[in-house]
Amino acid sequence: MKKVYASLCFALAITGMVKAQDIQNNPGSNHGNKFEQLGTILPTPNEQRTASGAPGAKYWQQRADYNIKCELDEKNTKLTGRETITYYNNSPDPLDYIWLQLDENQHNNLDNANYQSSTTMPKVASTTVLEKAEIATEDNGYGDKIAGITDALGKPLPYTINKTMMRIDLPAPLKPGQQLVFNVKWSYKISDRLTYGGRGGYEYFPADGNYLFTMTQWYPRLCVYSDFQGWQNHQFAGRGEFALTFGNFKVQITVPADHVVGGTGECINYAAVLTPGQLARYNQAKTASAPVQIVTLDEAKKREANPSTATKTWVFQANNVRDFAWTSSRKFIWDGMNQAIEGKNVMCMSYYGKEAYGLYSKYSTKLVAHTIKSYSSFTFPYPYPVAQSVEASNGMEYPMICFNNGRTQPDGTYSESTKNGMIGVIIHEVGHNFFPMIVNSDERRWTWMDEGLNSFVEYLTEELWDNKFPSKKGAAYTQVDYMKLPKNELEPIMTNSENIVRFGPNAYTKPATALNILRETIMGRKLFDFAFKEYARRWEFKHPTPGDFFRTMEDASGENLDWFWRGWFYGIDPCDISLDSVKVAKADLDGNLPATFGQGRAPGGANTNKVAAPIVNNYEDISKIRNREDKTIQFYVDKDTTVRDFYWRYDRGLAAVDSSKFKDMTKAKNMADNRKPEPFTDVDKAKYASKFFYELNFSNKGGLVMPIIVQFTYADGSKQIDRIPAQVWRLNEKHVSKFYVQDKEVASIQLDPYRETCDIDESNNYWGKLPEPSKFQVFKQKVAAGGRGQTTGVNPMQVGSGK
């Protein structure tokens, strides 16, 4: 029978009908598969990616260098560009074609990805909503317009545009080790970002008649070709971000002469585009320990009032980056300061309009500096020379530059929630320099590797910023409302970005919470921090996958965490551990042999002291029953009777037992090692006479296996916590018990007192008498507009910029 079953499983696995992990999966039993290894769920290790989670000896990745020239037509909101791309084929594969991303086609009504969602008739609709509901027939004019693609000699190359992707067909295969140089000319109509959405575009300020441009995903750029996927040419539907190829950039940007431009990398011609005073202040800022205004508020206001019709060209250089973004506006105030990272100076800078001056002039650049310093301590030293924050009423990240929000009221005041929101978004977006700009994961496939890992380190950085900062990511209890949703509203963290229903909880906060639980509750900070830093170090400037992260965390820590990845990342079960009952006892140190001991002995006669065979019940192992009934099976103990011992006879009721020897052995020692029980001595009795005994019975109602954290409150008011590792569930994933010997009487018991496990139902976490809740006075109070609890005077949540 074993051979037949094994052959069947092997055959099914070969045909793809059953995976290896499914053969051992029995989720309906008390012992399912929650602690089984991930097995073939993870990719097979190879020469590119090892079983330890590190890059292999033959790891490779492609490279793409860009030389770009572009012109911004502010009046007509149009961008025109031309680029020369040098593509390096470092793979072992000859390439017949290459794929480029045309993300601006997201705004085109014909060439967008066409990932539609269900819609309903709105009660109030804007013209944009109505336009999107119309069946597209004519081109709306947005999206990339390709003027031509040629090789290095100017010969046209054939290309095909498929929605947001473009394939260039090569005249001959690009062999391993070869380079391809080609040119692309293109243009597009810049969209109103606040109307049409998206990560880039323009914002128009009617009060002063000026624009703020955020130029992102603005040039045709190479898709990633990798060892684990080939071409990553999944369509860009607007949500899932980008897998990109590292390379070097030289970018020349022509804009109105009075614009201030910030971009990825370092500007190499400040002397040509700044006034002497601005250049002097820039050089001062490079060594300053506090922000120095390079372009002042007064200068920005004067530019707003008198737009220039001339142009200037800013030139940027950025090496070993996966992307390039930039911003341009005459509205910008610009400040900067230095931050030393392990002996290397990093220029931290911010760009913002007068609408954000009250907040950004105080906080933004300091937050940039704090973020790269904090992230460096958890990962690797920040490697770039620049880190920048731009106030653009959104939140999006690119190498060395990011776009954030945080505007004040017209009078310069701001609410606490606006300030905290600004702090959180700046830390988050600057932190993206590490994940995924350097540890270059693919958010289009695995959103959590970008957003989740970054949200976790954001949480650590927010805590280092202010211990009372109201972070909404990381702490387990913040995830409870999401985890307790009906299962038909949940999906695993491993879900593809375009298919996630609740994007924020699934991609950001749940993985951040999971990692924080690993760090604080399961692994401990020392082990976790070492392993997490090792992952970041291994995959700095490379393309990791989830398997690389999971394997590295285990390899570097010595912890078997497959149960955790299985539950938190591949599953949707919540944590709900119930304290079902508590048994309380005192030791009976002078007891006799229990009346039930030896039950079933034959009455009287020579067999009085023989123990009857155990009763076979309906729950006996079916394999044992079938093996016993199979007459073709001969058991080894029947073939070789010399292996039969006392226990063989005892199990069959053939061994004699003298019950008188069991007096005073009820609480005997040494039972576990099968030696003859020894009675308690007077010393033993004295030791345990005053002890209290408790048996705690738990059930796993949620399904997610997690550690059990037990807090005892004793009758004298003192407390003690016992942490039971999650592996306690490994033999029975539904019910476990734990026996305790206590020196003091327990008054009450509480599970998870610090809310570490994301337990969705705390009502079943208690036993015993709980303390009476304290009382506080309740009364009506008029709340000032925008504030909390003030009837007169200044709103405590509205702080002036100079106060």
mmCIF file with all atom_site columns, N, CA and C in Angstrom, residues 381-403:
data_model
loop_
_atom_site.group_PDB
_atom_site.id
_atom_site.type_symbol
_atom_site.label_atom_id
_atom_site.label_alt_id
_atom_site.label_comp_id
_atom_site.label_asym_id
_atom_site.label_entity_id
_atom_site.label_seq_id
_atom_site.pdbx_PDB_ins_code
_atom_site.Cartn_x
_atom_site.Cartn_y
_atom_site.Cartn_z
_atom_site.occupancy
_atom_site.B_iso_or_equiv
_atom_site.pdbx_formal_charge
_atom_site.auth_seq_id
_atom_site.auth_comp_id
_atom_site.auth_asym_id
_atom_site.auth_atom_id
_atom_site.pdbx_PDB_model_num
ATOM 1  N N  . PRO A 1 381 ? 25.281 51.698 4.293  1.00 0.00 ? 381 PRO A N  1
ATOM 2  C CA . PRO A 1 381 ? 25.481 53.150 4.188  1.00 0.00 ? 381 PRO A CA 1
ATOM 3  C C  . PRO A 1 381 ? 24.884 53.696 2.888  1.00 0.00 ? 381 PRO A C  1
ATOM 4  N N  . TYR A 1 382 ? 24.140 54.772 2.998  1.00 0.00 ? 382 TYR A N  1
ATOM 5  C CA . TYR A 1 382 ? 23.539 55.408 1.822  1.00 0.00 ? 382 TYR A CA 1
ATOM 6  C C  . TYR A 1 382 ? 24.643 55.727 0.814  1.00 0.00 ? 382 TYR A C  1
ATOM 7  N N  . PRO A 1 383 ? 24.556 55.203 -0.412 1.00 0.00 ? 383 PRO A N  1
ATOM 8  C CA . PRO A 1 383 ? 25.693 55.302 -1.318 1.00 0.00 ? 383 PRO A CA 1
ATOM 9  C C  . PRO A 1 383 ? 25.699 56.518 -2.237 1.00 0.00 ? 383 PRO A C  1
ATOM 10 N N  . TYR A 1 384 ? 24.604 57.253 -2.314 1.00 0.00 ? 384 TYR A N  1
ATOM 11 C CA . TYR A 1 384 ? 24.498 58.331 -3.294 1.00 0.00 ? 384 TYR A CA 1
ATOM 12 C C  . TYR A 1 384 ? 24.937 59.667 -2.695 1.00 0.00 ? 384 TYR A C  1
ATOM 13 N N  . PRO A 1 385 ? 25.274 60.641 -3.536 1.00 0.00 ? 385 PRO A N  1
ATOM 14 C CA . PRO A 1 385 ? 25.745 61.939 -3.018 1.00 0.00 ? 385 PRO A CA 1
ATOM 15 C C  . PRO A 1 385 ? 24.628 62.906 -2.653 1.00 0.00 ? 385 PRO A C  1
ATOM 16 N N  . VAL A 1 386 ? 23.393 62.600 -3.055 1.00 0.00 ? 386 VAL A N  1
ATOM 17 C CA . VAL A 1 386 ? 22.286 63.535 -2.906 1.00 0.00 ? 386 VAL A CA 1
ATOM 18 C C  . VAL A 1 386 ? 21.052 62.786 -2.433 1.00 0.00 ? 386 VAL A C  1
ATOM 19 N N  . ALA A 1 387 ? 20.201 63.469 -1.616 1.00 0.00 ? 387 ALA A N  1
ATOM 20 C CA . ALA A 1 387 ? 18.871 62.978 -1.256 1.00 0.00 ? 387 ALA A CA 1
ATOM 21 C C  . ALA A 1 387 ? 17.951 64.189 -1.194 1.00 0.00 ? 387 ALA A C  1
ATOM 22 N N  . GLN A 1 388 ? 16.789 64.117 -1.887 1.00 0.00 ? 388 GLN A N  1
ATOM 23 C CA . GLN A 1 388 ? 15.965 65.306 -2.061 1.00 0.00 ? 388 GLN A CA 1
ATOM 24 C C  . GLN A 1 388 ? 14.488 65.018 -1.817 1.00 0.00 ? 388 GLN A C  1
ATOM 25 N N  . SER A 1 389 ? 13.799 66.022 -1.260 1.00 0.00 ? 389 SER A N  1
ATOM 26 C CA . SER A 1 389 ? 12.355 65.977 -1.033 1.00 0.00 ? 389 SER A CA 1
ATOM 27 C C  . SER A 1 389 ? 11.719 67.171 -1.732 1.00 0.00 ? 389 SER A C  1
ATOM 28 N N  . VAL A 1 390 ? 10.651 66.897 -2.485 1.00 0.00 ? 390 VAL A N  1
ATOM 29 C CA . VAL A 1 390 ? 9.943  67.939 -3.225 1.00 0.00 ? 390 VAL A CA 1
ATOM 30 C C  . VAL A 1 390 ? 8.492  67.963 -2.747 1.00 0.00 ? 390 VAL A C  1
ATOM 31 N N  . GLU A 1 391 ? 7.988  69.118 -2.331 1.00 0.00 ? 391 GLU A N  1
ATOM 32 C CA . GLU A 1 391 ? 6.579  69.229 -1.974 1.00 0.00 ? 391 GLU A CA 1
ATOM 33 C C  . GLU A 1 391 ? 5.788  69.401 -3.259 1.00 0.00 ? 391 GLU A C  1
ATOM 34 N N  . ALA A 1 392 ? 4.996  68.384 -3.576 1.00 0.00 ? 392 ALA A N  1
ATOM 35 C CA . ALA A 1 392 ? 4.220  68.410 -4.813 1.00 0.00 ? 392 ALA A CA 1
ATOM 36 C C  . ALA A 1 392 ? 2.827  67.850 -4.603 1.00 0.00 ? 392 ALA A C  1
ATOM 37 N N  . SER A 1 393 ? 2.374  67.875 -3.364 1.00 0.00 ? 393 SER A N  1
ATOM 38 C CA . SER A 1 393 ? 1.019  67.423 -3.031 1.00 0.00 ? 393 SER A CA 1
ATOM 39 C C  . SER A 1 393 ? 0.762  65.989 -3.464 1.00 0.00 ? 393 SER A C  1
ATOM 40 N N  . ASN A 1 394 ? 1.753  65.132 -3.301 1.00 0.00 ? 394 ASN A N  1
ATOM 41 C CA . ASN A 1 394 ? 1.576  63.700 -3.571 1.00 0.00 ? 394 ASN A CA 1
ATOM 42 C C  . ASN A 1 394 ? 2.635  62.918 -2.824 1.00 0.00 ? 394 ASN A C  1
ATOM 43 N N  . GLY A 1 395 ? 2.792  61.666 -3.150 1.00 0.00 ? 395 GLY A N  1
ATOM 44 C CA . GLY A 1 395 ? 3.809  60.841 -2.527 1.00 0.00 ? 395 GLY A CA 1
ATOM 45 C C  . GLY A 1 395 ? 4.338  59.833 -3.533 1.00 0.00 ? 395 GLY A C  1
ATOM 46 N N  . MET A 1 396 ? 5.582  59.996 -3.978 1.00 0.00 ? 396 MET A N  1
ATOM 47 C CA . MET A 1 396 ? 6.160  59.079 -4.960 1.00 0.00 ? 396 MET A CA 1
ATOM 48 C C  . MET A 1 396 ? 7.664  59.211 -4.917 1.00 0.00 ? 396 MET A C  1
ATOM 49 N N  . GLU A 1 397 ? 8.354  58.111 -5.236 1.00 0.00 ? 397 GLU A N  1
ATOM 50 C CA . GLU A 1 397 ? 9.782  58.025 -5.027 1.00 0.00 ? 397 GLU A CA 1
ATOM 51 C C  . GLU A 1 397 ? 10.540 57.661 -6.299 1.00 0.00 ? 397 GLU A C  1
ATOM 52 N N  . TYR A 1 398 ? 11.766 58.182 -6.378 1.00 0.00 ? 398 TYR A N  1
ATOM 53 C CA . TYR A 1 398 ? 12.701 57.858 -7.451 1.00 0.00 ? 398 TYR A CA 1
ATOM 54 C C  . TYR A 1 398 ? 14.111 57.971 -6.863 1.00 0.00 ? 398 TYR A C  1
ATOM 55 N N  . PRO A 1 399 ? 15.124 57.508 -7.567 1.00 0.00 ? 399 PRO A N  1
ATOM 56 C CA . PRO A 1 399 ? 16.471 57.582 -6.998 1.00 0.00 ? 399 PRO A CA 1
ATOM 57 C C  . PRO A 1 399 ? 16.880 59.019 -6.672 1.00 0.00 ? 399 PRO A C  1
ATOM 58 N N  . MET A 1 400 ? 17.234 59.231 -5.421 1.00 0.00 ? 400 MET A N  1
ATOM 59 C CA . MET A 1 400 ? 17.765 60.508 -4.924 1.00 0.00 ? 400 MET A CA 1
ATOM 60 C C  . MET A 1 400 ? 16.756 61.647 -4.902 1.00 0.00 ? 400 MET A C  1
ATOM 61 N N  . ILE A 1 401 ? 15.516 61.403 -5.326 1.00 0.00 ? 401 ILE A N  1
ATOM 62 C CA . ILE A 1 401 ? 14.512 62.461 -5.311 1.00 0.00 ? 401 ILE A CA 1
ATOM 63 C C  . ILE A 1 401 ? 13.142 61.833 -5.092 1.00 0.00 ? 401 ILE A C  1
ATOM 64 N N  . CYS A 1 402 ? 12.301 62.535 -4.327 1.00 0.00 ? 402 CYS A N  1
ATOM 65 C CA . CYS A 1 402 ? 10.951 62.033 -4.095 1.00 0.00 ? 402 CYS A CA 1
ATOM 66 C C  . CYS A 1 402 ? 9.987  63.205 -3.979 1.00 0.00 ? 402 CYS A C  1
ATOM 67 N N  . PHE A 1 403 ? 8.697  62.924 -4.151 1.00 0.00 ? 403 PHE A N  1
ATOM 68 C CA . PHE A 1 403 ? 7.657  63.937 -4.183 1.00 0.00 ? 403 PHE A CA 1
ATOM 69 C C  . PHE A 1 403 ? 6.675  63.665 -3.053 1.00 0.00 ? 403 PHE A C  1
#
